[in-house]
PDB file of N, CA and C in Angstrom:
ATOM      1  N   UNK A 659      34.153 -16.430   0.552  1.00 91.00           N
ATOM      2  CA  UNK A 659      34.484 -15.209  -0.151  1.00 91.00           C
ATOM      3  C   UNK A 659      33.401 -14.167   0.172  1.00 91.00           C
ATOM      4  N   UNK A 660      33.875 -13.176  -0.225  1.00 94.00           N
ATOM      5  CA  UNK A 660      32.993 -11.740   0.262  1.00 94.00           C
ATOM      6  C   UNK A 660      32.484 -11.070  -0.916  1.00 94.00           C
ATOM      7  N   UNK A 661      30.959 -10.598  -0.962  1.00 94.00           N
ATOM      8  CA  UNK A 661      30.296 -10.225  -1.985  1.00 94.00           C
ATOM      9  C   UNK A 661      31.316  -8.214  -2.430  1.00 94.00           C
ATOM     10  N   UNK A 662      32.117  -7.922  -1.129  1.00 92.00           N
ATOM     11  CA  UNK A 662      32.896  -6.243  -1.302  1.00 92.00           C
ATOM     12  C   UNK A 662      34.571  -6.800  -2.117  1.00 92.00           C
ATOM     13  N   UNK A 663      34.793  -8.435  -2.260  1.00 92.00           N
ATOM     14  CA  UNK A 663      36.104  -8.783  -2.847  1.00 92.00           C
ATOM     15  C   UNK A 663      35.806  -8.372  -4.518  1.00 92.00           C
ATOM     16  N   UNK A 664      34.555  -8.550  -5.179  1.00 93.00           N
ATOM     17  CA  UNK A 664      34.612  -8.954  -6.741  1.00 93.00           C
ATOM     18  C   UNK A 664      34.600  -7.536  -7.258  1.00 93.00           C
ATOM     19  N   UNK A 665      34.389  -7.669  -8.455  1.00 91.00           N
ATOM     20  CA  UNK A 665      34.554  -6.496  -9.432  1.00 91.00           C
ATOM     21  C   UNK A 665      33.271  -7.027 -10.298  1.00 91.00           C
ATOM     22  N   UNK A 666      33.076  -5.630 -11.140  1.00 93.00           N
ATOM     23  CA  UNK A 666      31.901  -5.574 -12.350  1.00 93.00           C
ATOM     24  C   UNK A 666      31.864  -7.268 -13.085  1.00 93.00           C
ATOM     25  N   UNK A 667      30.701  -7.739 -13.151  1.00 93.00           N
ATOM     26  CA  UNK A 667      30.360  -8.367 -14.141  1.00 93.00           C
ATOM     27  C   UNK A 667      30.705  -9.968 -13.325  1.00 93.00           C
ATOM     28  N   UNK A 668      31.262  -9.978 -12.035  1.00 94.00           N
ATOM     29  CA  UNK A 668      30.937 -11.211 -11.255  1.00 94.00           C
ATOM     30  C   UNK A 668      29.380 -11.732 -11.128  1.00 94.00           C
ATOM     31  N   UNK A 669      29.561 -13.034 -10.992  1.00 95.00           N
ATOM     32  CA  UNK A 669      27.967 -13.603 -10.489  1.00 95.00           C
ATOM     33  C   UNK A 669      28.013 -14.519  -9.644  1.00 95.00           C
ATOM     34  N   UNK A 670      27.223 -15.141  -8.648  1.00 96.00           N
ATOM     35  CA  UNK A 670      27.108 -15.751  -7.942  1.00 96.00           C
ATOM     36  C   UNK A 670      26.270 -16.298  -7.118  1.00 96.00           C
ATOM     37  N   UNK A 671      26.047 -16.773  -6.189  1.00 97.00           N
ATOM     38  CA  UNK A 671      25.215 -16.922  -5.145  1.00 97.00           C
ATOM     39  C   UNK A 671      25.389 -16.778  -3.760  1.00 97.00           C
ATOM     40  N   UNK A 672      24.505 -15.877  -2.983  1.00 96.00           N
ATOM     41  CA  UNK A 672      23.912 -15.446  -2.054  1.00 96.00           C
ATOM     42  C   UNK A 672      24.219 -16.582  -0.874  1.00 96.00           C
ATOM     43  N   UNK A 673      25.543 -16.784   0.137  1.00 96.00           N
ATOM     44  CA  UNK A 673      25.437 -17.776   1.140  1.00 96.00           C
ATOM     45  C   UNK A 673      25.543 -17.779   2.670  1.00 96.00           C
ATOM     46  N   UNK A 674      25.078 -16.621   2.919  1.00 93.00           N
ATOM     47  CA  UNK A 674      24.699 -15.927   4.351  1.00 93.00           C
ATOM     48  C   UNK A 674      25.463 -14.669   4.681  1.00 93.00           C
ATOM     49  N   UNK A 675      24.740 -14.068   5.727  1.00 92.00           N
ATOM     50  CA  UNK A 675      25.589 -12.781   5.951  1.00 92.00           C
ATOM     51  C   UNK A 675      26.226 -13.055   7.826  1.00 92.00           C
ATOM     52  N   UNK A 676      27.517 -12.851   7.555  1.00 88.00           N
ATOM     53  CA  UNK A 676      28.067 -12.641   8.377  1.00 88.00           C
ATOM     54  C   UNK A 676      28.651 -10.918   8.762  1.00 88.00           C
ATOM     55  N   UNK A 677      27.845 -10.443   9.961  1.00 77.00           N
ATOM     56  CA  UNK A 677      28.422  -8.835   9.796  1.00 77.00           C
ATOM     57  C   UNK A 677      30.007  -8.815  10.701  1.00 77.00           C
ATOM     58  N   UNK A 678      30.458  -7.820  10.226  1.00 70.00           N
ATOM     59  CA  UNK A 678      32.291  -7.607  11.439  1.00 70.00           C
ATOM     60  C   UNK A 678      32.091  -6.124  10.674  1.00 70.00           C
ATOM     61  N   UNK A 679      32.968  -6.090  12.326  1.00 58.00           N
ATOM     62  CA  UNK A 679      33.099  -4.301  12.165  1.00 58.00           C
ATOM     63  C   UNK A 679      32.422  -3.186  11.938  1.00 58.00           C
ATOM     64  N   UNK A 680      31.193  -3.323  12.243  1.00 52.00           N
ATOM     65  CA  UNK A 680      29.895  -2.594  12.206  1.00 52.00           C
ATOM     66  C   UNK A 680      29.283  -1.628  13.395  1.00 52.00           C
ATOM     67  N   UNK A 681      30.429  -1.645  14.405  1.00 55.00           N
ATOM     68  CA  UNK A 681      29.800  -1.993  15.996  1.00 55.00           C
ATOM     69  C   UNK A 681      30.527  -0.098  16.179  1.00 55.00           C
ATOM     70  N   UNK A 682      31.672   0.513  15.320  1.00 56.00           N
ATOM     71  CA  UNK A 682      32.704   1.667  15.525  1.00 56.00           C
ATOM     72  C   UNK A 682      31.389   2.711  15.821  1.00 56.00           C
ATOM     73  N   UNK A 683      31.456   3.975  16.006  1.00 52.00           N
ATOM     74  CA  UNK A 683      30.803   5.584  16.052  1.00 52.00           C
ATOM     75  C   UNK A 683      30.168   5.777  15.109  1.00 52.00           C
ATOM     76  N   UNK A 684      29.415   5.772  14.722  1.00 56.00           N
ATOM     77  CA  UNK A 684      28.151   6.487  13.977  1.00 56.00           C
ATOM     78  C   UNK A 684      27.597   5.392  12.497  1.00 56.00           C
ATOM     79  N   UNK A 685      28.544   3.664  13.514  1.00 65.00           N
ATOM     80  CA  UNK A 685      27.943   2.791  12.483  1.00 65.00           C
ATOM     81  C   UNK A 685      26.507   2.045  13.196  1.00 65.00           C
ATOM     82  N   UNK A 686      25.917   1.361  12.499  1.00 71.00           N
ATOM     83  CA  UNK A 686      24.602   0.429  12.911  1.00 71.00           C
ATOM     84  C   UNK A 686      25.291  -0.835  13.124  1.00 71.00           C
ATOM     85  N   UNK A 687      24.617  -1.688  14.298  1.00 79.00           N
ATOM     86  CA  UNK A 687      24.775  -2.646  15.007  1.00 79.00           C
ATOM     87  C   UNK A 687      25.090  -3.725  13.996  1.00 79.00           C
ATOM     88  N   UNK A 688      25.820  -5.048  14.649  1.00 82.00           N
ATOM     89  CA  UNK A 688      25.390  -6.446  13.843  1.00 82.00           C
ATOM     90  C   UNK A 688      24.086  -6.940  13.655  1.00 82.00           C
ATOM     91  N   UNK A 689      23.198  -6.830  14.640  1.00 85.00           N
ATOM     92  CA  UNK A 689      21.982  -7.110  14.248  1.00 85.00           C
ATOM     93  C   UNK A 689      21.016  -6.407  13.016  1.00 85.00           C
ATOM     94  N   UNK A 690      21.327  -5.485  13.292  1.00 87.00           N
ATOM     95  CA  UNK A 690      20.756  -4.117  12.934  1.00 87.00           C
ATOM     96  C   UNK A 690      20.730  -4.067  10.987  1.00 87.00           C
ATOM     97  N   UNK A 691      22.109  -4.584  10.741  1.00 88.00           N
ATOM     98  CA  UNK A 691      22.528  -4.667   9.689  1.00 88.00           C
ATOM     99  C   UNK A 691      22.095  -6.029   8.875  1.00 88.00           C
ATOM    100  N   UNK A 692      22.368  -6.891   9.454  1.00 89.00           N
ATOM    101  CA  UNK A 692      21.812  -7.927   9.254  1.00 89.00           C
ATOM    102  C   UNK A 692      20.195  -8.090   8.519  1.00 89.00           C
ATOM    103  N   UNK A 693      19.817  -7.289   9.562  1.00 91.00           N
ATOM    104  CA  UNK A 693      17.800  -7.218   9.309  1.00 91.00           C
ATOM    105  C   UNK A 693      17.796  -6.433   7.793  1.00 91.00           C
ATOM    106  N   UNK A 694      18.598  -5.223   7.726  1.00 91.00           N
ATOM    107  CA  UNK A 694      18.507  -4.604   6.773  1.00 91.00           C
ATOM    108  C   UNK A 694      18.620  -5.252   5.743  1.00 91.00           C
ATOM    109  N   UNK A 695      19.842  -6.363   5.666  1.00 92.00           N
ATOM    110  CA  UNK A 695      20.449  -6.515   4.519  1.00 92.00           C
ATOM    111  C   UNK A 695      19.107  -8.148   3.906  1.00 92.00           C
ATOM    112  N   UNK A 696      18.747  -8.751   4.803  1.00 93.00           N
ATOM    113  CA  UNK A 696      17.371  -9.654   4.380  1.00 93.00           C
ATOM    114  C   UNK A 696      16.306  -9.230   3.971  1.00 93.00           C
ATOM    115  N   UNK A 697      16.295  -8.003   4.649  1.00 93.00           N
ATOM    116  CA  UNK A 697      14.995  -7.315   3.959  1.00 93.00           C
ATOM    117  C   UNK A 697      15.036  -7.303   2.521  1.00 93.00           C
ATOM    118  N   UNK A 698      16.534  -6.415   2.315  1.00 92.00           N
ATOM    119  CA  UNK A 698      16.380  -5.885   0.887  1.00 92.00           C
ATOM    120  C   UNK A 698      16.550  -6.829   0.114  1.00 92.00           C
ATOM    121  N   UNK A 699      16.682  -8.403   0.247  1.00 93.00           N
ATOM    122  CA  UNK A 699      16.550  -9.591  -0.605  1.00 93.00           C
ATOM    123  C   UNK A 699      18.009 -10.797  -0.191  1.00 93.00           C
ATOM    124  N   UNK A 700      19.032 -10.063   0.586  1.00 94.00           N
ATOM    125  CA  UNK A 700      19.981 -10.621   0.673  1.00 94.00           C
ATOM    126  C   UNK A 700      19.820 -12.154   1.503  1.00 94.00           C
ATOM    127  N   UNK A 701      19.151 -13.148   0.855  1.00 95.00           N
ATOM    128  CA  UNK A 701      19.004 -14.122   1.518  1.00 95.00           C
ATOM    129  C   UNK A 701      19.598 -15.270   1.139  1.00 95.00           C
ATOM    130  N   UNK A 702      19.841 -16.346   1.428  1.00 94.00           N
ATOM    131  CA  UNK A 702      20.497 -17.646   1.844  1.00 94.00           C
ATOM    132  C   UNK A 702      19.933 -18.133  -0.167  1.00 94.00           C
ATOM    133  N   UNK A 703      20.541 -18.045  -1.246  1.00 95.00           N
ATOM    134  CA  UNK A 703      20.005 -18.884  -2.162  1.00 95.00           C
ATOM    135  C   UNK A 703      19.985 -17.532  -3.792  1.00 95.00           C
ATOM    136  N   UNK A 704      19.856 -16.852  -3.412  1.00 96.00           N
ATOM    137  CA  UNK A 704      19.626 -15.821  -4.337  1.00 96.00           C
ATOM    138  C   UNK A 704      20.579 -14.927  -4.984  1.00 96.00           C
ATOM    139  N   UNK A 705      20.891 -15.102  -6.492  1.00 96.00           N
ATOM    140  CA  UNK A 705      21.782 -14.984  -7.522  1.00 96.00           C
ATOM    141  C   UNK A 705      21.677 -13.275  -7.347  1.00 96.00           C
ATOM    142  N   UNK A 706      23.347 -13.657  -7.877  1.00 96.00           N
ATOM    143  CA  UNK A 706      23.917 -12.139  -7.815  1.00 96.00           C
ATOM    144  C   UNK A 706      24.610 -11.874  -9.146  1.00 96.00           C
ATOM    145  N   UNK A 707      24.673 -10.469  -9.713  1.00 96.00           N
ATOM    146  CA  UNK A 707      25.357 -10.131 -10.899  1.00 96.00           C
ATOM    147  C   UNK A 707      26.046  -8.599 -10.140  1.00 96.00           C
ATOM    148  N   UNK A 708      27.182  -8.229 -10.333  1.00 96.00           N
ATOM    149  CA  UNK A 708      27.336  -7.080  -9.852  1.00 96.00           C
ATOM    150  C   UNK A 708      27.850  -6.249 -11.208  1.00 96.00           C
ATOM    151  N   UNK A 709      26.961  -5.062 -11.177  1.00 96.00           N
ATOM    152  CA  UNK A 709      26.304  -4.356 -12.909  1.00 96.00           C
ATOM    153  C   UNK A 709      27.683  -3.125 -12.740  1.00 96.00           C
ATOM    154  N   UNK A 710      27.992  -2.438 -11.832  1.00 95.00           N
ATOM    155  CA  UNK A 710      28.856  -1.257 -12.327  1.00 95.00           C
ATOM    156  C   UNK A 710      29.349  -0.932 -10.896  1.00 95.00           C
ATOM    157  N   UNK A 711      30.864  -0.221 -10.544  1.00 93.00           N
ATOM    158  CA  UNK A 711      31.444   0.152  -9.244  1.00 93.00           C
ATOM    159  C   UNK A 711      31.174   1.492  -9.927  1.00 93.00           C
ATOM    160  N   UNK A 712      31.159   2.323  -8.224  1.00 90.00           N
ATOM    161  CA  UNK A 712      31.876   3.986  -8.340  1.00 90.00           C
ATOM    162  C   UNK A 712      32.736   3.821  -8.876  1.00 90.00           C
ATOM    163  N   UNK A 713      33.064   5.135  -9.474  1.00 88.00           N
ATOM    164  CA  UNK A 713      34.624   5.552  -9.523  1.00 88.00           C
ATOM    165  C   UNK A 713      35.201   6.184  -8.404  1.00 88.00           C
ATOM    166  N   UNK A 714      34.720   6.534  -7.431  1.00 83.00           N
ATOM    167  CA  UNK A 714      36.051   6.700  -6.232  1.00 83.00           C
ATOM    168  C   UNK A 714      35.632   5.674  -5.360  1.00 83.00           C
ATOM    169  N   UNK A 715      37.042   5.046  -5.029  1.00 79.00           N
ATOM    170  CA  UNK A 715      37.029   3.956  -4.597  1.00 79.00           C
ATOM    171  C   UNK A 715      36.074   2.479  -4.319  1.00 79.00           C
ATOM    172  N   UNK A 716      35.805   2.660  -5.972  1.00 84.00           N
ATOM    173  CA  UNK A 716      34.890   1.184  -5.763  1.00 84.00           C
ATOM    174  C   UNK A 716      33.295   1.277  -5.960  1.00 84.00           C
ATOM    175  N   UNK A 717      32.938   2.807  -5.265  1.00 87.00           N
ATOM    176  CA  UNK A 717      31.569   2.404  -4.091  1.00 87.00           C
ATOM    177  C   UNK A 717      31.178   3.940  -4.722  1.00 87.00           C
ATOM    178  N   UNK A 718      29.077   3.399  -4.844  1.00 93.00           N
ATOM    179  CA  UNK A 718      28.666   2.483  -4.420  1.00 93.00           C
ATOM    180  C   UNK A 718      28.779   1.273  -4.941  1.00 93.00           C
ATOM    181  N   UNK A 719      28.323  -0.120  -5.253  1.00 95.00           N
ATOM    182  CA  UNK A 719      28.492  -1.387  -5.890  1.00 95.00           C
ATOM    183  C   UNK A 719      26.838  -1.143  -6.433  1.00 95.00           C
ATOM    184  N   UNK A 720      26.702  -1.471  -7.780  1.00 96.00           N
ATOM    185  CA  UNK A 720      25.319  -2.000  -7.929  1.00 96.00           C
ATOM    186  C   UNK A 720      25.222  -2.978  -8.693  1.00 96.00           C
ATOM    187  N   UNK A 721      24.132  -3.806  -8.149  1.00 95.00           N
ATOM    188  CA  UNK A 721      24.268  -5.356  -8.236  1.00 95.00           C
ATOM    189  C   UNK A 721      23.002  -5.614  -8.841  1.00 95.00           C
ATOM    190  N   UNK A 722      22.337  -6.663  -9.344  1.00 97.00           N
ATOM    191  CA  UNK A 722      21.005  -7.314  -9.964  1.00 97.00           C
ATOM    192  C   UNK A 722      21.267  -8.427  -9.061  1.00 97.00           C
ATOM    193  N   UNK A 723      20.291  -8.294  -7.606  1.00 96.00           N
ATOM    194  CA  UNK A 723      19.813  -9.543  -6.876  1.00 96.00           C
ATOM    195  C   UNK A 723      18.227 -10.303  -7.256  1.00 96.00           C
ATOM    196  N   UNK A 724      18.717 -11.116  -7.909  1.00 93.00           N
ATOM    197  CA  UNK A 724      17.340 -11.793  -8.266  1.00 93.00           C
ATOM    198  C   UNK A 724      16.714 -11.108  -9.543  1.00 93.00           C
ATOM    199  N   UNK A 725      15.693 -10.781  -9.069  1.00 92.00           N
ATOM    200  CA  UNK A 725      14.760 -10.252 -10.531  1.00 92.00           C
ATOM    201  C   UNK A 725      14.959  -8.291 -10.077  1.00 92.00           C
ATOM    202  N   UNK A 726      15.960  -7.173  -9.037  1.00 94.00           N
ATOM    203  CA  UNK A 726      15.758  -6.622  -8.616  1.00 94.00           C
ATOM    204  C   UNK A 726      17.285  -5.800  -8.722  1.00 94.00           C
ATOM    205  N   UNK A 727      16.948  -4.618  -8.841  1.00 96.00           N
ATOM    206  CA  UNK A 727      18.953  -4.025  -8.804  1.00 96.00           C
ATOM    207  C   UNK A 727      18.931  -2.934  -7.212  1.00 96.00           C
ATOM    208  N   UNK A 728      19.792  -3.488  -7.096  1.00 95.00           N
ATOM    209  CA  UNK A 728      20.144  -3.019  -5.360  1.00 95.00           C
ATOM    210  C   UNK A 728      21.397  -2.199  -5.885  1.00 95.00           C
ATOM    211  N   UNK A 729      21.456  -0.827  -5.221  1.00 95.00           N
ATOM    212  CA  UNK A 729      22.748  -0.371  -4.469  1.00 95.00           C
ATOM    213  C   UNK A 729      23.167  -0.129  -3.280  1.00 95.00           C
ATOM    214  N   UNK A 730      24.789  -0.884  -3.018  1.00 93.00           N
ATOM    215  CA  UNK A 730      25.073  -1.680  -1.789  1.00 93.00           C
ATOM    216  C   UNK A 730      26.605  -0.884  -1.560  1.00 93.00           C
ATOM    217  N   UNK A 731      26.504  -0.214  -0.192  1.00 91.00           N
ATOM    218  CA  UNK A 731      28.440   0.210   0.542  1.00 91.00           C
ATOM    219  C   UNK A 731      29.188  -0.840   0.402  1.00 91.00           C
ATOM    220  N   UNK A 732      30.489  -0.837   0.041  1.00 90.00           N
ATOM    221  CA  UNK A 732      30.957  -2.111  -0.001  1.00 90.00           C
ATOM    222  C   UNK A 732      31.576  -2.453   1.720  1.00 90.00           C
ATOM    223  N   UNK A 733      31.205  -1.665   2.475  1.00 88.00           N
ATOM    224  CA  UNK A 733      31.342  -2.096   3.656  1.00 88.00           C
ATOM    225  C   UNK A 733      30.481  -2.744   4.415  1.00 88.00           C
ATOM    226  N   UNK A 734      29.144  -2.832   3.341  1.00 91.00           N
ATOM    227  CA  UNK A 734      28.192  -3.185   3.531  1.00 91.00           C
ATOM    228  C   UNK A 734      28.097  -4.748   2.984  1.00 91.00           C
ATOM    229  N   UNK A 735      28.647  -4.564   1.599  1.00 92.00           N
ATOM    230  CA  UNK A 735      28.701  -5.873   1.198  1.00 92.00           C
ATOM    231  C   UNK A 735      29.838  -6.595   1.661  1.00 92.00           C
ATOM    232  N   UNK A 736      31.292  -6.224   2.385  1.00 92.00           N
ATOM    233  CA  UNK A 736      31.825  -6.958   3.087  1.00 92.00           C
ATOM    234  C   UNK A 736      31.032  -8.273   4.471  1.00 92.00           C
ATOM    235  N   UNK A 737      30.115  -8.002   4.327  1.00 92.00           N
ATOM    236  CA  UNK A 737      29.364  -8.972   5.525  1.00 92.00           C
ATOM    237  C   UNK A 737      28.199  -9.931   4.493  1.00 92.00           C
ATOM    238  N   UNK A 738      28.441 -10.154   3.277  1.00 94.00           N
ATOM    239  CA  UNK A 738      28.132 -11.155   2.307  1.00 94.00           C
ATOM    240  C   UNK A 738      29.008 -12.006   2.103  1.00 94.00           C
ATOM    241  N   UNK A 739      28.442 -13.307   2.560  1.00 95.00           N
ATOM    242  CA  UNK A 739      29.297 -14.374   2.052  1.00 95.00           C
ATOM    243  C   UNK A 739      28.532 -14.879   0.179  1.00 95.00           C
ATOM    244  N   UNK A 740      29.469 -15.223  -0.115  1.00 96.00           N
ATOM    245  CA  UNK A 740      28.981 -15.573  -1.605  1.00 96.00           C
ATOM    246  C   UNK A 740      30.003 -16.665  -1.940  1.00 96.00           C
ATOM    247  N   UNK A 741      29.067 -17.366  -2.914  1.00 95.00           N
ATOM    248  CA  UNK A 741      29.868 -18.679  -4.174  1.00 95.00           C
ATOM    249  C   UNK A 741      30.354 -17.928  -5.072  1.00 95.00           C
ATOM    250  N   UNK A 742      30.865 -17.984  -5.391  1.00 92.00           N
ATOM    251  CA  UNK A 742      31.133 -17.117  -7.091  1.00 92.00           C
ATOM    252  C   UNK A 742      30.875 -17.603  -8.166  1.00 92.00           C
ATOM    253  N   UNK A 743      30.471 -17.647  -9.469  1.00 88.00           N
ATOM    254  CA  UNK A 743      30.322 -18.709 -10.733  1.00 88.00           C
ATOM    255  C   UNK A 743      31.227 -18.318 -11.490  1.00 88.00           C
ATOM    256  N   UNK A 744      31.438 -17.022 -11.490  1.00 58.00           N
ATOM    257  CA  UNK A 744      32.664 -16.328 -12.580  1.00 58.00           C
ATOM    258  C   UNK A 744      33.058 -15.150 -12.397  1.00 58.00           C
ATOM    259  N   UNK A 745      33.851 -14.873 -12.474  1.00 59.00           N
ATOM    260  CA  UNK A 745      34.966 -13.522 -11.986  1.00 59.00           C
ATOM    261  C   UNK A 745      35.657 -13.435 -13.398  1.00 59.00           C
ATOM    262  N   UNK A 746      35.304 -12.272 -14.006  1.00 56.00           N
ATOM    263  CA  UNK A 746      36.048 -11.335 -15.263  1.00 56.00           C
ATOM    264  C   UNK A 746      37.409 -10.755 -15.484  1.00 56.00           C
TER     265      UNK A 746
END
């Protein structure tokens, strides 16, 4: 499952990033994205809560990774794989 499928108030865990579709005009690479998204904590093990969507269409997503609140494109979070524990 994909961390850009859930809605407000899902939780889960963090189970690698796979990037697609990143590669079009004026987007950043698979690699590229990848680095970004470990940096900012997205790693192999680490609990997710997702706290509130935009209101137009979804985005941005903001999430509580770990002890830390990230805001994430959900085209961005489409290249999160995740467990889920509960969906609202």
């Amino acid at each position: 499952m994909r961390l850009s499928d859930l809605g407000t108030g899902a939780r889960g865990l963090i189970k690698g990033i796979l990037p697609e579709g990143h590669d079009g005009p004026g987007e950043i690479g698979h690699a590229e994205l990848e680095r970004r998204l470990l940096e900012i904590g997205f790693v192999e093990g680490a609990r997710f809560q997702i706290l509130h969507e935009g209101l137009v269409g979804r985005d941005p997503m903001a999430l509580r990774l770990d002890d830390m609140r990230v805001a994430l494109r959900r085209r961005e979070a489409r290249s999160i794989v995740i467990e889920c524990d509960a969906v609202p």
